Coordinates of C-alpha atoms in Angstrom, one line a residue:
Chain A
M14 CA 3.4 3.8 2.8
K15 CA 6.7 3.2 4.5
G16 CA 8.0 0.4 6.7
I17 CA 11.2 -0.7 8.4
I18 CA 12.9 -3.8 7.0
L19 CA 13.4 -6.2 9.9
K20 CA 14.9 -9.0 7.9
N21 CA 16.1 -9.4 4.4
E22 CA 17.0 -13.1 4.5
R23 CA 18.8 -14.9 1.7
L24 CA 17.2 -18.3 1.2
N25 CA 19.5 -19.3 -1.6
D26 CA 21.0 -17.8 -4.7
K27 CA 17.6 -17.3 -6.3
Y28 CA 15.2 -16.3 -3.5
R29 CA 15.0 -13.8 -0.6
L30 CA 12.5 -13.3 2.2
M31 CA 11.9 -9.8 3.4
E32 CA 10.1 -9.0 6.7
I33 CA 8.8 -5.4 7.0
E34 CA 7.3 -3.7 10.0
S35 CA 4.3 -1.5 9.2
P36 CA 1.4 -1.4 11.7
E37 CA -0.6 0.7 9.3
F38 CA -0.2 -1.8 6.4
V39 CA -1.1 -5.0 8.3
Q40 CA -4.5 -3.6 9.4
T41 CA -6.0 -4.0 6.0
A42 CA -4.0 -6.8 4.3
K43 CA -5.7 -10.0 3.3
P44 CA -4.4 -13.3 2.0
G45 CA -3.8 -13.4 -1.7
Q46 CA -3.4 -9.6 -2.0
F47 CA -0.2 -8.0 -3.3
V48 CA 1.8 -4.9 -2.7
M49 CA 3.7 -2.6 -5.1
V50 CA 7.2 -2.0 -3.8
K51 CA 9.3 0.9 -4.9
T52 CA 12.5 -0.8 -5.7
G53 CA 14.5 2.3 -6.5
L54 CA 14.0 3.0 -2.8
Q55 CA 15.4 6.5 -2.3
D56 CA 15.7 8.3 -5.6
Y57 CA 12.7 8.6 -8.0
L58 CA 15.0 9.2 -10.9
A59 CA 16.8 6.0 -10.2
D60 CA 16.5 3.2 -12.6
P61 CA 14.3 1.1 -12.4
L62 CA 11.5 3.5 -12.4
L63 CA 8.3 1.6 -11.6
R64 CA 7.2 -0.2 -8.5
R65 CA 7.1 -4.0 -8.6
P66 CA 4.2 -6.2 -7.5
F67 CA 4.8 -8.9 -4.9
G68 CA 2.3 -11.3 -3.3
L69 CA 2.0 -11.2 0.5
V70 CA 3.4 -14.3 2.2
D71 CA 1.7 -13.5 5.5
V72 CA 1.1 -11.0 8.3
R73 CA 2.5 -11.5 11.7
G74 CA 1.8 -8.9 14.4
N75 CA 2.9 -5.6 13.0
T76 CA 4.9 -7.1 10.2
F77 CA 4.4 -8.6 6.8
R78 CA 6.6 -10.7 4.6
L79 CA 7.5 -10.7 0.9
L80 CA 9.2 -13.5 -1.0
Y81 CA 11.1 -12.4 -4.0
M82 CA 13.0 -14.0 -6.7
L83 CA 16.1 -12.3 -8.2
V84 CA 15.1 -11.6 -11.7
G85 CA 16.3 -8.1 -12.6
K86 CA 17.6 -4.7 -11.5
G87 CA 14.6 -4.1 -9.2
T88 CA 15.0 -7.2 -7.2
R89 CA 18.8 -6.9 -7.1
L90 CA 18.3 -3.5 -5.5
M91 CA 16.0 -5.0 -2.9
T92 CA 18.8 -7.4 -1.8
E93 CA 20.8 -4.3 -1.0
S94 CA 18.3 -3.1 1.6
P95 CA 19.6 -4.0 5.0
A96 CA 17.7 -4.6 8.2
G97 CA 16.8 -1.3 9.7
S98 CA 16.4 0.6 6.4
V99 CA 13.1 2.1 5.2
I100 CA 11.2 0.8 2.3
E101 CA 8.3 2.3 0.4
F102 CA 5.3 0.4 -0.8
S103 CA 1.6 0.7 -1.7
S104 CA -1.3 -0.3 0.5
S105 CA -2.5 -3.9 0.1
L106 CA -3.9 -4.2 -3.4
G107 CA -6.3 -6.5 -5.3
N108 CA -8.7 -9.2 -4.3
G109 CA -7.3 -12.1 -2.5
F110 CA -8.3 -15.7 -1.8
K111 CA -11.5 -16.5 0.0
S112 CA -11.2 -19.1 2.7
V113 CA -13.6 -22.0 3.1
K114 CA -14.6 -24.2 6.1
N115 CA -14.4 -27.9 6.7
Q116 CA -13.4 -28.9 3.1
K117 CA -10.7 -31.0 1.5
V118 CA -8.4 -28.4 -0.1
A119 CA -5.4 -28.7 -2.4
L120 CA -2.9 -26.0 -2.8
V121 CA -0.8 -26.2 -6.0
A122 CA 2.4 -24.1 -6.2
G123 CA 5.2 -23.6 -8.7
G124 CA 8.4 -22.0 -7.6
V125 CA 7.9 -18.4 -6.3
G126 CA 4.2 -19.0 -6.6
I127 CA 4.4 -20.6 -3.2
A128 CA 4.4 -17.0 -1.7
P129 CA 0.7 -16.2 -1.4
L130 CA -0.4 -19.7 -0.4
L131 CA 1.1 -19.8 3.1
W132 CA -1.4 -17.4 4.6
I133 CA -4.4 -19.0 3.1
A134 CA -3.1 -22.4 4.2
K135 CA -3.1 -21.2 7.8
L136 CA -6.6 -19.8 7.5
L137 CA -7.9 -23.0 5.9
K138 CA -6.4 -25.2 8.6
D139 CA -7.9 -22.9 11.3
D140 CA -11.3 -23.3 9.6
G141 CA -11.3 -27.0 9.8
C142 CA -10.1 -27.9 6.3
S143 CA -7.7 -30.7 5.4
V144 CA -5.0 -29.2 3.3
T145 CA -2.6 -30.9 0.8
L146 CA 0.2 -28.9 -0.7
Y147 CA 1.6 -29.9 -4.1
F148 CA 4.8 -27.9 -4.7
G149 CA 6.8 -28.1 -7.8
G150 CA 10.0 -26.5 -9.0
R151 CA 12.9 -26.9 -11.4
N152 CA 15.2 -28.1 -8.7
Q153 CA 15.8 -28.1 -5.0
E154 CA 16.5 -24.4 -5.1
D155 CA 12.9 -23.7 -6.0
I156 CA 11.5 -25.6 -3.0
I157 CA 11.4 -22.9 -0.4
L158 CA 9.3 -22.2 2.7
A159 CA 8.1 -25.9 2.7
D160 CA 9.0 -26.3 6.3
E161 CA 6.9 -23.3 7.2
F162 CA 3.9 -25.0 5.7
R163 CA 4.2 -28.2 7.7
P164 CA 2.2 -27.1 10.8
H165 CA -0.7 -25.9 8.5
I166 CA -1.0 -28.8 6.1
D167 CA -1.9 -32.4 6.3
K168 CA 0.2 -33.6 3.4
L169 CA 3.1 -32.3 1.3
V170 CA 3.9 -33.5 -2.2
I171 CA 7.0 -32.2 -3.8
T172 CA 8.2 -32.6 -7.4
T173 CA 11.1 -31.2 -9.3
D174 CA 12.1 -31.3 -12.9
D175 CA 15.5 -32.8 -12.1
G176 CA 14.4 -35.0 -9.2
S177 CA 16.8 -33.3 -6.8
V178 CA 14.0 -33.3 -4.2
G179 CA 10.7 -35.1 -4.3
D180 CA 9.5 -37.0 -7.4
K181 CA 11.0 -36.2 -10.7
A182 CA 7.8 -34.9 -12.4
L183 CA 5.7 -31.9 -13.1
V184 CA 3.6 -31.0 -10.1
T185 CA 0.5 -31.4 -12.2
V186 CA 1.2 -35.2 -12.4
P187 CA 0.6 -36.2 -8.8
F188 CA -2.0 -33.5 -8.4
G189 CA -3.9 -34.7 -11.5
Q190 CA -4.0 -38.2 -10.0
D191 CA -5.5 -37.0 -6.8
V192 CA -7.8 -34.1 -8.0
K193 CA -11.1 -35.9 -7.5
G194 CA -10.4 -36.2 -3.7
F195 CA -10.7 -32.4 -3.3
D196 CA -13.5 -30.0 -2.8
R197 CA -11.5 -26.9 -3.8
V198 CA -8.1 -25.9 -5.2
Y199 CA -6.0 -22.8 -4.9
A200 CA -3.0 -22.4 -7.2
C201 CA -0.2 -20.0 -7.9
G202 CA 2.8 -20.4 -10.2
P203 CA 3.8 -20.2 -13.8
K204 CA 1.0 -19.5 -16.2
R205 CA 1.4 -22.9 -18.1
M206 CA 1.2 -24.7 -14.8
L207 CA -2.0 -22.7 -13.8
E208 CA -3.5 -23.5 -17.2
A209 CA -2.8 -27.2 -16.7
V210 CA -4.1 -27.1 -13.1
S211 CA -7.3 -25.4 -14.2
G212 CA -7.8 -27.9 -17.0
I213 CA -7.4 -30.8 -14.5
C214 CA -9.8 -29.1 -12.1
V215 CA -12.4 -28.5 -14.8
K216 CA -12.2 -32.1 -15.9
G217 CA -12.4 -33.3 -12.3
G218 CA -15.3 -31.0 -11.5
V219 CA -13.4 -29.2 -8.8
P220 CA -13.5 -25.4 -8.3
V221 CA -10.2 -23.7 -8.7
D222 CA -8.9 -20.2 -7.8
V223 CA -5.7 -19.1 -9.5
S224 CA -3.5 -16.2 -8.6
L225 CA -2.2 -14.5 -11.8
D226 CA 0.9 -12.4 -12.2
E227 CA 0.9 -9.8 -15.0
R228 CA 3.3 -7.0 -15.8
M229 CA 1.7 -3.9 -14.4
A230 CA 2.8 -0.2 -14.1
C231 CA 0.4 1.2 -11.4
G232 CA -1.3 -1.8 -9.6
M233 CA -4.3 0.5 -9.1
G234 CA -6.4 -0.1 -12.2
A235 CA -5.3 3.0 -14.2
C236 CA -2.6 1.9 -16.6
L237 CA -4.5 -1.0 -18.2
G238 CA -1.3 -2.8 -18.7
C239 CA -2.4 -6.0 -16.9
I240 CA -5.5 -6.9 -18.8
I241 CA -6.6 -10.6 -18.8
Y242 CA -9.5 -12.2 -20.5
V243 CA -12.2 -14.2 -18.7
R244 CA -15.4 -15.8 -19.8
E245 CA -18.7 -14.5 -18.3
G246 CA -21.5 -16.6 -19.7
E247 CA -21.3 -16.4 -23.5
E248 CA -19.0 -13.3 -23.4
T249 CA -15.3 -12.9 -23.1
V250 CA -14.6 -9.8 -21.0
Q251 CA -11.5 -7.9 -20.0
K252 CA -10.4 -7.8 -16.4
R253 CA -7.6 -5.8 -14.7
C254 CA -5.3 -8.3 -13.0
C255 CA -4.5 -5.7 -10.3
V256 CA -8.0 -4.7 -9.3
E257 CA -10.4 -7.5 -10.3
G258 CA -7.6 -10.0 -9.6
P259 CA -5.0 -11.2 -9.0
V260 CA -7.2 -14.2 -7.9
F261 CA -9.5 -15.5 -10.6
D262 CA -11.7 -18.5 -11.2
G263 CA -9.3 -20.7 -13.2
S264 CA -12.2 -22.3 -15.1
K265 CA -13.2 -18.9 -16.5
V266 CA -9.7 -17.6 -17.6
V267 CA -9.1 -17.5 -21.3
W268 CA -5.7 -19.2 -21.1
E269 CA -4.7 -18.7 -24.7
S270 CA -4.8 -14.9 -24.0
V271 CA -2.8 -15.2 -20.8
C272 CA -0.1 -17.8 -21.9
R273 CA 1.4 -15.8 -24.6
Chain B
M12 CA -2.1 28.5 -2.2
S13 CA -3.0 31.5 -4.3
V14 CA 0.6 31.7 -5.6
L15 CA -0.2 28.5 -7.6
K16 CA -3.6 29.6 -8.9
V17 CA -3.6 29.8 -12.7
N18 CA -6.0 30.7 -15.4
I19 CA -5.7 28.6 -18.5
C20 CA -8.0 29.5 -21.4
G21 CA -10.4 31.2 -19.1
V22 CA -10.6 28.3 -16.6
E23 CA -9.2 28.9 -13.1
F24 CA -7.2 26.0 -11.7
K25 CA -6.3 26.0 -7.9
N26 CA -2.8 24.9 -8.9
P27 CA -1.1 24.1 -12.2
V28 CA -0.6 20.4 -11.7
I29 CA -2.8 18.2 -13.8
T30 CA -2.7 14.4 -14.1
A31 CA -2.0 13.4 -17.7
S32 CA -4.4 11.4 -19.8
G33 CA -3.9 7.7 -19.8
T34 CA -2.0 7.7 -16.6
F35 CA -4.8 8.4 -14.1
G36 CA -7.7 6.4 -15.5
Y37 CA -11.0 8.3 -14.9
G38 CA -9.6 9.7 -11.7
L39 CA -11.7 7.5 -9.6
E40 CA -9.0 4.7 -9.6
Y41 CA -6.8 6.9 -7.5
A42 CA -9.4 8.5 -5.2
R43 CA -8.9 5.8 -2.6
F44 CA -5.1 6.4 -2.5
I45 CA -4.8 10.2 -2.6
D46 CA -7.0 13.2 -2.1
I47 CA -7.6 14.0 -5.8
S48 CA -9.3 17.3 -4.8
K49 CA -5.8 18.7 -4.1
L50 CA -5.0 18.3 -7.8
G51 CA -5.3 21.3 -10.1
G52 CA -7.0 19.1 -12.6
I53 CA -7.4 15.6 -14.1
S54 CA -7.1 14.9 -17.8
V55 CA -9.1 11.7 -18.1
K56 CA -8.3 8.7 -20.3
G57 CA -8.8 9.4 -24.0
I58 CA -12.5 9.1 -24.8
S59 CA -13.9 8.0 -28.2
Y60 CA -17.4 7.9 -29.3
N61 CA -17.7 4.1 -29.0
E62 CA -16.1 1.8 -26.5
V63 CA -12.6 0.6 -27.5
K64 CA -11.0 -2.6 -26.1
G65 CA -7.4 -1.6 -26.8
N66 CA -4.4 -3.6 -28.0
P67 CA -3.5 -7.2 -27.2
M68 CA -1.2 -7.9 -24.3
P69 CA 1.6 -7.4 -23.5
R70 CA 1.1 -3.7 -23.5
I71 CA 3.7 -2.2 -21.3
M72 CA 7.4 -2.6 -20.7
E73 CA 9.8 -0.7 -18.4
T74 CA 12.8 0.8 -20.1
T75 CA 15.7 2.8 -18.7
S76 CA 14.2 5.6 -16.7
G77 CA 10.9 5.2 -18.6
M78 CA 8.3 2.9 -19.9
L79 CA 6.8 1.9 -23.2
N80 CA 3.1 1.4 -23.5
A81 CA 0.8 0.4 -26.3
I82 CA -2.6 0.3 -24.5
G83 CA -4.4 1.3 -27.6
L84 CA -6.6 4.0 -26.2
Q85 CA -8.9 1.6 -24.4
N86 CA -11.9 3.4 -23.0
V87 CA -15.6 2.9 -22.2
G88 CA -16.9 5.3 -24.8
V89 CA -18.3 8.8 -24.3
H90 CA -21.8 7.9 -23.3
K91 CA -20.8 5.4 -20.6
F92 CA -18.1 7.9 -19.5
L93 CA -20.7 10.6 -19.0
K94 CA -23.2 8.3 -17.3
E95 CA -21.0 6.2 -15.1
K96 CA -17.7 8.0 -14.5
L97 CA -18.1 11.7 -14.8
P98 CA -20.8 12.2 -12.1
L99 CA -18.5 10.4 -9.6
L100 CA -15.5 12.4 -10.6
R101 CA -17.4 15.7 -10.4
K102 CA -17.8 15.2 -6.7
Y103 CA -14.2 16.1 -6.2
D104 CA -13.0 19.7 -6.2
T105 CA -10.7 19.6 -9.2
R106 CA -10.9 20.6 -12.8
V107 CA -11.9 17.9 -15.3
I108 CA -10.3 17.9 -18.8
V109 CA -11.6 15.3 -21.2
N110 CA -9.1 14.0 -23.6
F111 CA -10.8 12.8 -26.7
W112 CA -10.0 11.2 -30.1
G113 CA -11.5 9.6 -33.2
K114 CA -10.4 7.4 -36.1
T115 CA -11.8 9.9 -38.6
I116 CA -12.5 13.6 -38.6
E117 CA -16.2 12.7 -38.3
E118 CA -15.6 10.6 -35.2
Y119 CA -13.6 13.5 -33.6
V120 CA -16.5 15.8 -34.3
Q121 CA -19.1 13.3 -33.1
V122 CA -17.4 12.9 -29.7
A123 CA -16.6 16.6 -29.5
E124 CA -20.2 17.5 -29.9
V125 CA -21.3 15.3 -27.1
L126 CA -18.6 16.6 -24.7
D127 CA -19.3 20.2 -25.6
N128 CA -22.5 19.9 -23.7
A129 CA -21.2 17.8 -20.8
D130 CA -20.3 19.0 -17.3
V131 CA -16.6 19.2 -17.9
D132 CA -14.2 22.1 -17.8
M133 CA -12.0 21.7 -20.8
L134 CA -11.5 19.4 -23.8
E135 CA -8.2 18.1 -25.0
M136 CA -7.9 16.7 -28.5
N137 CA -5.5 13.8 -28.8
I138 CA -4.0 13.9 -32.3
S139 CA -0.9 12.2 -31.2
C140 CA -1.4 8.7 -29.9
P141 CA 1.2 6.5 -31.5
N142 CA -0.6 3.3 -30.6
V143 CA -3.6 3.1 -32.9
K144 CA -3.5 2.3 -36.6
E145 CA -6.1 4.8 -37.7
G146 CA -6.5 8.4 -36.6
G147 CA -4.5 9.6 -33.7
I148 CA -1.0 10.1 -35.0
A149 CA -2.1 10.4 -38.6
F150 CA -3.7 13.8 -37.7
G151 CA -0.7 14.8 -35.7
S152 CA 2.0 14.1 -38.2
D153 CA 0.8 16.3 -41.1
P154 CA 0.2 20.0 -40.5
S155 CA -2.6 20.2 -43.0
M156 CA -4.4 17.3 -41.4
T157 CA -3.9 18.9 -38.0
A158 CA -5.4 22.1 -39.3
K159 CA -8.4 20.3 -40.8
V160 CA -9.3 18.2 -37.7
V161 CA -8.8 21.1 -35.3
S162 CA -10.9 23.5 -37.4
E163 CA -13.7 20.9 -37.8
C164 CA -13.7 20.2 -34.0
R165 CA -13.6 24.0 -33.3
K166 CA -16.8 24.4 -35.2
A167 CA -18.4 21.7 -33.1
I168 CA -17.2 23.1 -29.8
S169 CA -18.6 26.3 -28.6
N170 CA -18.9 25.9 -24.8
K171 CA -15.5 24.6 -23.8
P172 CA -11.9 25.7 -24.2
L173 CA -10.1 23.4 -26.7
L174 CA -6.6 22.1 -26.1
V175 CA -4.7 20.1 -28.7
K176 CA -2.2 17.6 -27.6
L177 CA 0.8 17.4 -29.9
S178 CA 3.0 14.6 -31.0
P179 CA 6.8 14.7 -30.5
N180 CA 7.1 12.2 -33.4
V181 CA 7.7 14.9 -36.0
T182 CA 10.8 16.6 -37.4
D183 CA 9.6 20.0 -36.4
I184 CA 6.8 20.6 -33.9
K185 CA 6.4 24.3 -34.6
P186 CA 4.3 24.1 -37.8
F187 CA 1.9 21.8 -35.9
A188 CA 1.6 24.2 -33.0
K189 CA 1.0 27.1 -35.3
A190 CA -1.6 25.1 -37.3
C191 CA -3.5 24.5 -34.1
E192 CA -3.5 28.1 -33.1
D193 CA -4.5 29.2 -36.5
S194 CA -7.3 26.7 -36.6
G195 CA -8.9 27.8 -33.4
A196 CA -7.3 25.9 -30.6
D197 CA -7.3 27.7 -27.3
G198 CA -4.2 26.0 -25.9
I199 CA -1.6 23.4 -26.6
S200 CA -0.7 20.3 -24.6
A201 CA 2.9 19.1 -25.4
I202 CA 4.1 16.5 -25.6
N203 CA 2.6 13.0 -26.0
T204 CA 4.8 9.9 -25.9
L205 CA 7.8 9.3 -28.2
L206 CA 7.6 6.3 -30.4
G207 CA 9.9 3.6 -29.1
M208 CA 10.6 -0.1 -29.2
A209 CA 12.3 -2.7 -27.0
V210 CA 13.3 -6.3 -27.9
N211 CA 13.9 -9.3 -25.8
I212 CA 17.3 -10.6 -26.9
H213 CA 16.6 -14.1 -25.7
T214 CA 13.3 -14.6 -27.6
R215 CA 14.3 -12.1 -30.3
K216 CA 10.7 -10.8 -30.1
P217 CA 9.5 -7.2 -29.2
Y218 CA 8.3 -7.0 -25.6
I219 CA 5.1 -5.3 -26.7
S220 CA 2.6 -7.0 -28.9
N221 CA 2.1 -3.9 -30.9
V222 CA 5.9 -4.0 -31.6
T223 CA 6.3 -0.3 -31.0
G224 CA 4.9 1.8 -28.1
G225 CA 4.9 5.2 -26.6
L226 CA 7.9 6.1 -24.5
S227 CA 7.2 8.1 -21.4
G228 CA 8.9 8.9 -18.1
P229 CA 12.0 10.8 -17.1
A230 CA 13.9 9.5 -20.1
I231 CA 11.9 11.8 -22.4
K232 CA 12.0 15.0 -20.3
P233 CA 14.8 16.8 -22.1
V234 CA 13.0 16.2 -25.4
A235 CA 9.8 17.5 -24.0
V236 CA 11.4 20.6 -22.5
R237 CA 13.0 21.4 -25.8
M238 CA 9.7 21.0 -27.7
V239 CA 7.7 23.1 -25.3
H240 CA 10.4 25.8 -25.7
E241 CA 10.0 25.6 -29.5
V242 CA 6.2 25.7 -29.3
S243 CA 6.3 28.7 -27.0
K244 CA 8.3 30.6 -29.7
V245 CA 5.5 30.3 -32.3
V246 CA 2.2 30.5 -30.5
K247 CA 0.6 33.0 -28.1
I248 CA -2.0 30.5 -26.7
P249 CA -1.2 28.8 -23.4
I250 CA 0.9 25.7 -23.3
I251 CA 0.4 22.8 -20.9
G252 CA 3.8 21.2 -20.7
M253 CA 4.4 17.5 -20.0
G254 CA 6.9 14.7 -20.5
G255 CA 8.8 13.0 -17.8
I256 CA 7.8 15.3 -14.9
I257 CA 8.5 13.4 -11.7
R258 CA 9.7 16.1 -9.3
W259 CA 8.7 19.7 -8.7
E260 CA 12.0 20.8 -10.2
D261 CA 11.0 19.1 -13.5
A262 CA 7.7 21.1 -13.5
A263 CA 9.6 24.3 -12.8
E264 CA 11.7 23.7 -15.9
F265 CA 8.6 23.5 -18.1
F266 CA 7.3 26.8 -16.7
L267 CA 10.6 28.4 -17.6
V268 CA 10.5 27.3 -21.2
G269 CA 6.9 28.5 -21.7
A270 CA 4.4 26.3 -20.0
S271 CA 1.5 27.9 -18.1
A272 CA 0.6 24.6 -16.4
V273 CA 1.9 21.0 -16.4
Q274 CA 0.6 17.5 -16.7
V275 CA 2.2 14.7 -14.8
G276 CA 1.9 11.2 -16.3
T277 CA 4.1 8.2 -15.7
A278 CA 4.9 9.5 -12.2
N279 CA 1.4 8.5 -11.2
F280 CA 2.4 4.9 -11.7
V281 CA 5.7 5.3 -9.8
D282 CA 3.9 6.8 -6.8
P283 CA 0.4 8.3 -6.8
E284 CA 1.4 10.9 -4.2
L285 CA 4.1 12.4 -6.4
T286 CA 1.6 14.9 -8.0
L287 CA 0.8 16.3 -4.5
K288 CA 4.5 16.5 -3.7
I289 CA 5.0 18.5 -6.9
V290 CA 2.2 20.9 -5.9
D291 CA 3.9 21.4 -2.5
G292 CA 7.4 21.8 -4.0
L293 CA 6.2 24.3 -6.6
E294 CA 4.5 26.4 -4.0
K295 CA 7.6 26.6 -1.9
Y296 CA 9.8 27.3 -4.9
A297 CA 7.5 30.1 -6.1
E298 CA 7.6 31.7 -2.7
S299 CA 11.3 31.3 -2.4
Q300 CA 11.7 33.0 -5.8
G301 CA 9.6 35.9 -4.5
L302 CA 6.8 35.3 -7.1
S303 CA 3.3 36.5 -6.4
N304 CA 2.1 33.9 -8.8
I305 CA 3.7 30.9 -10.5
S306 CA 2.7 32.3 -13.9
E307 CA 5.4 34.9 -13.5
L308 CA 7.8 32.0 -14.2
T309 CA 6.3 31.2 -17.6
G310 CA 8.8 31.7 -20.4
K311 CA 11.4 33.2 -18.2
V312 CA 14.3 31.0 -19.3
D313 CA 17.5 33.0 -19.5
L314 CA 19.1 32.3 -22.9
S315 CA 21.7 35.0 -22.7
K316 CA 25.3 34.0 -23.3

């Protein structure tokens, strides 16, 4: 698919927010899904070669948004795509978050893991849920999009490693103290954080859905580069993060295989 | 599209563009993204007799104009493939080549016997995967072993044409190609991935849990073109060329050095529509060259000074 970049906004030195117009894409996209973006943009022989997966922030009218962190050549190239230019990407991929109604929900995000939680926050709020967002980062630079959440959440708890904004703590600390007050948890962020959040939820008896991020070549279930392991009854089974995920039941994930 | 119609080992393909094993799953993964009936053929993920779970993660890493993989020949096993995957794949109008492998000669023969009676168009022996400890590359890196495993499988296969997929991880590929032809192979697939390695300088650890992996993508194309050219000098059987094809121009190069068809691999990850673009590009190129059939291009590289 192709779309027109409407905005490619610099949030700070580390993060950018891209808004892409694509009436075709938005028809099928769901919260928690992801998209593979061709970062070489014009030339298939350009380096980098492969597409990159990005979680969908949200869909608004004919546009969708992607949050991206500058980590390598691919994302650097994305910064060089001005408004008005064409970008190539896949259709919406994977299974997303499933919304619930009239429940007390916690969202737990770490850094760029905030990306797929905005859309589900909106849906949850519309469906009568009370929503608390726990948002952690290394420093103030990681605390992005928080203002966009405010209309869709009841409470915001921010933590940073250096205390530059919010409490100086890991996000799992305040969340762990409050966990028993929730009916359901959705989380996205670093794997160690997701492991900790899942452990807290299991201990507290609260269902938890985590959105995982694995290196993948195709995003379509063919390359088998993004295998994760989950427990099904007595068995440990393989799942493709791209097709069966990226959202999994955090209590079933075999974390020692994911946090390598 | 008759300009692109080719006959490989007695099997007619509507066009010479085939998706390479290991990059297109069982075909079905891509069916919701592209019309796979427009492909000349699909070489499905390497099938073994029993199910294989593959290597630990991480299994893939992007490198400059390429990628390393060490998936470890993960597959559902031949019986599950025939029962659950093949009937769905056969609903599409494309040729089905089944790539197969074993850890021992007996295992190669075992899976070959099953596939010989299956509803598939062609078999492709993988003696060249660099990512499994047993079998695979061991058979592809010693010409006498190559001859032995090919001749044993040849005895077990009477209903299907037999391709053998060669490894580039040898000093000289020619004796291997010749051994395949002499042992009863109907065609050669060349090349598989090149053995490679990438290291994270911050952690000082290899990116891939298997330490080494198979390098594919545009980075390997010149090596692949050279090897197909070398193979074409020593065998008369058809060659299916592959290695780094991402544009129709790449495919045309392989024809010129001796290929009768091509397989496209890593490009499927880059963009699943690239194979169809290669089909279109080849057709236009063949017509612009005044060819009545793309096969007229095979081996027509001009080496004159």
